[in-house]
Amino acid sequence: MTFKTKLKLIIEDNTSKLGKFFDLFIQSFIVLSLLSFSIETLPNIESRVKEFLNAFELFTVIIFTIEYLLRLWVSDKKTKFIFSFYGVIDLFAILPFYLSFGIDLRSIRVFRLIRLFRLFKMLRFNDAIQNFVWALKSIKEELILYFIISSFLIFLSAVGIYYFENPVQPEVFKSVFHSAWWAIATLTTVGYGDIYPITAGGKIFTSFILIIGLGVVAVPTGLIASAFSKTKDDKDK
Amino acid sequence: MTFKTKLKLIIEDNTSKLGKFFDLFIQSFIVLSLLSFSIETLPNIESRVKEFLNAFELFTVIIFTIEYLLRLWVSDKKTKFIFSFYGVIDLFAILPFYLSFGIDLRSIRVFRLIRLFRLFKMLRFNDAIQNFVWALKSIKEELILYFIISSFLIFLSAVGIYYFENPVQPEVFKSVFHSAWWAIATLTTVGYGDIYPITAGGKIFTSFILIIGLGVVAVPTGLIASAFSKTKDDKDK
Amino acid sequence: MTFKTKLKLIIEDNTSKLGKFFDLFIQSFIVLSLLSFSIETLPNIESRVKEFLNAFELFTVIIFTIEYLLRLWVSDKKTKFIFSFYGVIDLFAILPFYLSFGIDLRSIRVFRLIRLFRLFKMLRFNDAIQNFVWALKSIKEELILYFIISSFLIFLSAVGIYYFENPVQPEVFKSVFHSAWWAIATLTTVGYGDIYPITAGGKIFTSFILIIGLGVVAVPTGLIASAFSKTKDDKDK
Amino acid sequence: MTFKTKLKLIIEDNTSKLGKFFDLFIQSFIVLSLLSFSIETLPNIESRVKEFLNAFELFTVIIFTIEYLLRLWVSDKKTKFIFSFYGVIDLFAILPFYLSFGIDLRSIRVFRLIRLFRLFKMLRFNDAIQNFVWALKSIKEELILYFIISSFLIFLSAVGIYYFENPVQPEVFKSVFHSAWWAIATLTTVGYGDIYPITAGGKIFTSFILIIGLGVVAVPTGLIASAFSKTKDDKDK
């Protein structure tokens, strides 16, 4: 067994001890890298911390670059890997850094966001999320139906409340679009309290919409939960 | 096959290629028409945009009028179509425009609302919503029960909180009706924060009402979800 | 068949035409009486409306008194009826009025509340609510368990948030009792916004409590819904 | 049967009459002790009440000490009892009191918190909670999956809203961590109203996150509820 074959087993197979260690190592770096990304957004961080974060970012990019090159090297079909889902994500996770040489592009917001692709690197290691996606696919039709009914309900709620509240609160319920924000925040029962009806008509209308809305919200809840337990039962068999 | 028979197939049957295209065409116009309706409610829109929306509205009405006349022409029983559910909706979707000639009725709020009937034109193209309605019908009795129990609970909550909070917050918990608004916003867990108890008694009362209320909310959630999956299972068989 | 026997059939049996009419008549008066009760709580009602409500109240009491006397007359065992659940409720629904002669007790809040017993008169006509109660009884044990776990969780949340937030917001998170109010409003996801954590520790603690709490809230939801559909299935068979 | 054997039956077995009484006695003291703990946190309590609470605390500690010594005496393996789960909890429930002699450690917050271990003393008497834990264990894997997906969603929501809202509300959406607090309060539909999007982009983003989020929240709800009813069915058989 050549060195390359051995390496291929470690990198692409996560059943061996070394393979598991490699996976855990990369996963830890993804999490740490995302944590570092979050810390950078904190206002008033000391320059010492900033320097450390920059150094850590450099280190992370090196690790991820080595990982990318290794994966490329051990893959049987190079071009296929490069244009595969995970190949593209692995590249995007390190690309922003290399593109920022010369000009400091890191200050550009959108550029920093590309680093978030590292989150999707996690998908490779996570069967659980793929199971979840599979369960969702099995009820695709129902979810689309739910989406249509919800859109219907949200639009009707938005227009209704607009006609009740706009004359009294023109600055809050400015348009049907502003009312749609209210409709979503209300039907999902979030209710921030930034926008709510004050007229008697608006309150009665909201009451009816809420009683109907809870029924609509109930649909996907039940569907997803049952799809999920079915997926689980199938796996158990 | 005469031209009329061909047209009838396109308009009334959505399995052929041209029929599907016709459906999609009308659906797109419904969505665009509702979007235009929403944009009109935006405050401070430029006169240029307003002119464009007016022109688009004219165009939409022409399209819907042609659709209406075509449907009328190809239908076997004219009178039956005119007084059918969809026939009436199709008429109401264009009527406000024709009635507004001479006097500008479009400024009258209620008149503009009639244009919303276009939303219900969508029903014709949507099996999903009809399935949903069918699932609801199968648990009609239970939903009525839920409505009665909820009304019971809301009324009791409203009276209870009124007696606790009215002496301390007479401006907020003005009457049992104002308290009912609180009861609905609380039991659906929206909780805008515009009205809430501040007395110890009111808070303890709210706690009990909430613990009971979550159970009541649970009833329709489970019922609708199970009715829905039964409907789905029946369809699969 | 004597007049008394005929009357007994009308009053106690709701399958005949006249019996149904009698039931509907009493039910309507209960609803109107509760509506009148609610209207009376409105601030600044005109004296004319007040006079009408008083007259209506008198009329209602007469109707309910006649109903009570008729039920007493046609019942086979008088004493049993007087001390039965519905007998006591029927008496309490009219008692406050008769007790208020001489002194005007109607201004005393608690006295007016007794009129609410009329709501419970509705129970006699409502099989639905009794089915609901029956479903609840079948999962009595589980509901008690849920109540214990919830109390556990609420107490722990209250103490936890008290130690995080009290030093910073001593006026809001005054004591463990005030914190318990926060715990209930948060775990039921009502979130009025009158009381919430502002420290980093308090927010992290809240996040954990919420993630756990949603699981606890899920328990009775599922239990009641399944108990309810079981009760329904049993009835269908 | 010696006195020790008799006592052992009373203390360790809760099927006999005296055993049930002993259990109820200790449980009552736990509840009263926790109530006393809560009352102590009330601001401005009178010195008379404080003295009474101190006296009651002393009495409670004596009761719990006697209970601990009795349990130790009747246990077959002393060392095993001392280091068992319940042995440690029983010790911690009285330890803070004895450690506070000499110096008044009771004013130290953390020290007072240790008294909360008394809550866990309740576990011994509660089969219900252990059933609940058992149900949770049977869906351990799914709960971990849910936790991972939720973390994913919360992180993505936090970063997304940070980029939309930070430029406009730098004091509210200070960092990704502050945004994560928003994400949790929003996805659990608590919605305190202390932090919410005000930009059009932020609101549209929130709408999408909420529609997806409700689906994610649905997963554990269904899982726990079905695990719980399965556990119940198994017990019934």
PDB file of N, CA, C and O in Angstrom, chain A residues 7 9-30 63 67 71 125:
ATOM      1  N   LEU A   7      -2.974   7.646   2.833  1.00  0.00           N
ATOM      2  CA  LEU A   7      -3.484   8.989   3.080  1.00  0.00           C
ATOM      3  C   LEU A   7      -4.930   9.104   2.623  1.00  0.00           C
ATOM      4  O   LEU A   7      -5.775   9.702   3.304  1.00  0.00           O
ATOM      5  N   LEU A   9      -7.125   6.819   2.528  1.00  0.00           N
ATOM      6  CA  LEU A   9      -7.980   6.148   3.514  1.00  0.00           C
ATOM      7  C   LEU A   9      -8.254   7.047   4.713  1.00  0.00           C
ATOM      8  O   LEU A   9      -9.376   7.121   5.228  1.00  0.00           O
ATOM      9  N   ILE A  10      -7.172   7.716   5.159  1.00  0.00           N
ATOM     10  CA  ILE A  10      -7.327   8.606   6.324  1.00  0.00           C
ATOM     11  C   ILE A  10      -8.270   9.762   6.012  1.00  0.00           C
ATOM     12  O   ILE A  10      -9.153  10.111   6.799  1.00  0.00           O
ATOM     13  N   ILE A  11      -8.085  10.361   4.820  1.00  0.00           N
ATOM     14  CA  ILE A  11      -8.836  11.575   4.485  1.00  0.00           C
ATOM     15  C   ILE A  11     -10.279  11.269   4.084  1.00  0.00           C
ATOM     16  O   ILE A  11     -11.207  11.947   4.529  1.00  0.00           O
ATOM     17  N   GLU A  12     -10.461  10.271   3.224  1.00  0.00           N
ATOM     18  CA  GLU A  12     -11.801  10.049   2.684  1.00  0.00           C
ATOM     19  C   GLU A  12     -12.640   9.058   3.485  1.00  0.00           C
ATOM     20  O   GLU A  12     -13.852   9.011   3.336  1.00  0.00           O
ATOM     21  N   ASP A  13     -11.986   8.243   4.307  1.00  0.00           N
ATOM     22  CA  ASP A  13     -12.734   7.256   5.088  1.00  0.00           C
ATOM     23  C   ASP A  13     -12.695   7.626   6.567  1.00  0.00           C
ATOM     24  O   ASP A  13     -11.635   7.852   7.132  1.00  0.00           O
ATOM     25  N   ASN A  14     -13.856   7.711   7.186  1.00  0.00           N
ATOM     26  CA  ASN A  14     -13.863   8.112   8.589  1.00  0.00           C
ATOM     27  C   ASN A  14     -14.179   6.953   9.534  1.00  0.00           C
ATOM     28  O   ASN A  14     -14.678   7.152  10.633  1.00  0.00           O
ATOM     29  N   THR A  15     -13.903   5.736   9.085  1.00  0.00           N
ATOM     30  CA  THR A  15     -14.158   4.599   9.967  1.00  0.00           C
ATOM     31  C   THR A  15     -12.904   4.174  10.725  1.00  0.00           C
ATOM     32  O   THR A  15     -12.998   3.663  11.834  1.00  0.00           O
ATOM     33  N   SER A  16     -11.731   4.431  10.140  1.00  0.00           N
ATOM     34  CA  SER A  16     -10.485   4.062  10.829  1.00  0.00           C
ATOM     35  C   SER A  16     -10.195   5.069  11.941  1.00  0.00           C
ATOM     36  O   SER A  16     -10.762   6.168  11.952  1.00  0.00           O
ATOM     37  N   LYS A  17      -9.322   4.678  12.848  1.00  0.00           N
ATOM     38  CA  LYS A  17      -8.985   5.542  13.981  1.00  0.00           C
ATOM     39  C   LYS A  17      -8.351   6.861  13.510  1.00  0.00           C
ATOM     40  O   LYS A  17      -8.739   7.939  13.943  1.00  0.00           O
ATOM     41  N   LEU A  18      -7.376   6.751  12.611  1.00  0.00           N
ATOM     42  CA  LEU A  18      -6.702   7.950  12.112  1.00  0.00           C
ATOM     43  C   LEU A  18      -7.669   8.830  11.307  1.00  0.00           C
ATOM     44  O   LEU A  18      -7.596  10.058  11.373  1.00  0.00           O
ATOM     45  N   GLY A  19      -8.554   8.154  10.563  1.00  0.00           N
ATOM     46  CA  GLY A  19      -9.547   8.895   9.784  1.00  0.00           C
ATOM     47  C   GLY A  19     -10.461   9.708  10.681  1.00  0.00           C
ATOM     48  O   GLY A  19     -10.737  10.880  10.411  1.00  0.00           O
ATOM     49  N   LYS A  20     -10.886   9.091  11.783  1.00  0.00           N
ATOM     50  CA  LYS A  20     -11.732   9.796  12.743  1.00  0.00           C
ATOM     51  C   LYS A  20     -11.002  10.984  13.350  1.00  0.00           C
ATOM     52  O   LYS A  20     -11.576  12.057  13.545  1.00  0.00           O
ATOM     53  N   PHE A  21      -9.716  10.762  13.656  1.00  0.00           N
ATOM     54  CA  PHE A  21      -8.918  11.836  14.242  1.00  0.00           C
ATOM     55  C   PHE A  21      -8.796  13.003  13.258  1.00  0.00           C
ATOM     56  O   PHE A  21      -8.953  14.166  13.634  1.00  0.00           O
ATOM     57  N   PHE A  22      -8.534  12.663  11.980  1.00  0.00           N
ATOM     58  CA  PHE A  22      -8.407  13.693  10.938  1.00  0.00           C
ATOM     59  C   PHE A  22      -9.701  14.501  10.843  1.00  0.00           C
ATOM     60  O   PHE A  22      -9.684  15.738  10.808  1.00  0.00           O
ATOM     61  N   ASP A  23     -10.831  13.807  10.806  1.00  0.00           N
ATOM     62  CA  ASP A  23     -12.139  14.477  10.730  1.00  0.00           C
ATOM     63  C   ASP A  23     -12.355  15.417  11.909  1.00  0.00           C
ATOM     64  O   ASP A  23     -12.764  16.569  11.743  1.00  0.00           O
ATOM     65  N   LEU A  24     -12.065  14.894  13.109  1.00  0.00           N
ATOM     66  CA  LEU A  24     -12.264  15.688  14.315  1.00  0.00           C
ATOM     67  C   LEU A  24     -11.375  16.924  14.291  1.00  0.00           C
ATOM     68  O   LEU A  24     -11.792  18.016  14.700  1.00  0.00           O
ATOM     69  N   PHE A  25     -10.147  16.739  13.799  1.00  0.00           N
ATOM     70  CA  PHE A  25      -9.184  17.842  13.728  1.00  0.00           C
ATOM     71  C   PHE A  25      -9.714  18.955  12.825  1.00  0.00           C
ATOM     72  O   PHE A  25      -9.726  20.129  13.215  1.00  0.00           O
ATOM     73  N   ILE A  26     -10.174  18.574  11.630  1.00  0.00           N
ATOM     74  CA  ILE A  26     -10.699  19.576  10.688  1.00  0.00           C
ATOM     75  C   ILE A  26     -11.963  20.228  11.252  1.00  0.00           C
ATOM     76  O   ILE A  26     -12.120  21.456  11.216  1.00  0.00           O
ATOM     77  N   GLN A  27     -12.837  19.423  11.826  1.00  0.00           N
ATOM     78  CA  GLN A  27     -14.074  19.954  12.417  1.00  0.00           C
ATOM     79  C   GLN A  27     -13.787  20.989  13.501  1.00  0.00           C
ATOM     80  O   GLN A  27     -14.417  22.043  13.549  1.00  0.00           O
ATOM     81  N   SER A  28     -12.827  20.660  14.375  1.00  0.00           N
ATOM     82  CA  SER A  28     -12.460  21.592  15.436  1.00  0.00           C
ATOM     83  C   SER A  28     -12.001  22.914  14.845  1.00  0.00           C
ATOM     84  O   SER A  28     -12.357  23.995  15.321  1.00  0.00           O
ATOM     85  N   PHE A  29     -11.204  22.823  13.771  1.00  0.00           N
ATOM     86  CA  PHE A  29     -10.709  24.055  13.160  1.00  0.00           C
ATOM     87  C   PHE A  29     -11.827  24.861  12.522  1.00  0.00           C
ATOM     88  O   PHE A  29     -11.790  26.095  12.527  1.00  0.00           O
ATOM     89  N   ILE A  30     -12.819  24.172  11.970  1.00  0.00           N
ATOM     90  CA  ILE A  30     -13.966  24.894  11.400  1.00  0.00           C
ATOM     91  C   ILE A  30     -14.679  25.671  12.506  1.00  0.00           C
ATOM     92  O   ILE A  30     -14.935  26.874  12.379  1.00  0.00           O
ATOM     93  N   ILE A  63      -3.944  25.510   7.286  1.00  0.00           N
ATOM     94  CA  ILE A  63      -4.493  24.164   7.540  1.00  0.00           C
ATOM     95  C   ILE A  63      -5.478  23.768   6.443  1.00  0.00           C
ATOM     96  O   ILE A  63      -5.397  22.691   5.850  1.00  0.00           O
ATOM     97  N   GLU A  67      -5.338  20.866   3.632  1.00  0.00           N
ATOM     98  CA  GLU A  67      -6.440  19.897   3.511  1.00  0.00           C
ATOM     99  C   GLU A  67      -6.946  19.841   2.075  1.00  0.00           C
ATOM    100  O   GLU A  67      -7.140  18.760   1.513  1.00  0.00           O
ATOM    101  N   ARG A  71      -6.756  16.628  -0.360  1.00  0.00           N
ATOM    102  CA  ARG A  71      -7.975  16.040  -0.930  1.00  0.00           C
ATOM    103  C   ARG A  71      -7.882  15.981  -2.456  1.00  0.00           C
ATOM    104  O   ARG A  71      -8.346  15.015  -3.087  1.00  0.00           O
ATOM    105  N   PHE A 125     -19.071  16.139   7.321  1.00  0.00           N
ATOM    106  CA  PHE A 125     -18.879  15.273   8.480  1.00  0.00           C
ATOM    107  C   PHE A 125     -20.181  14.921   9.183  1.00  0.00           C
ATOM    108  O   PHE A 125     -20.192  14.280  10.209  1.00  0.00           O
TER     109      PHE A 125
END
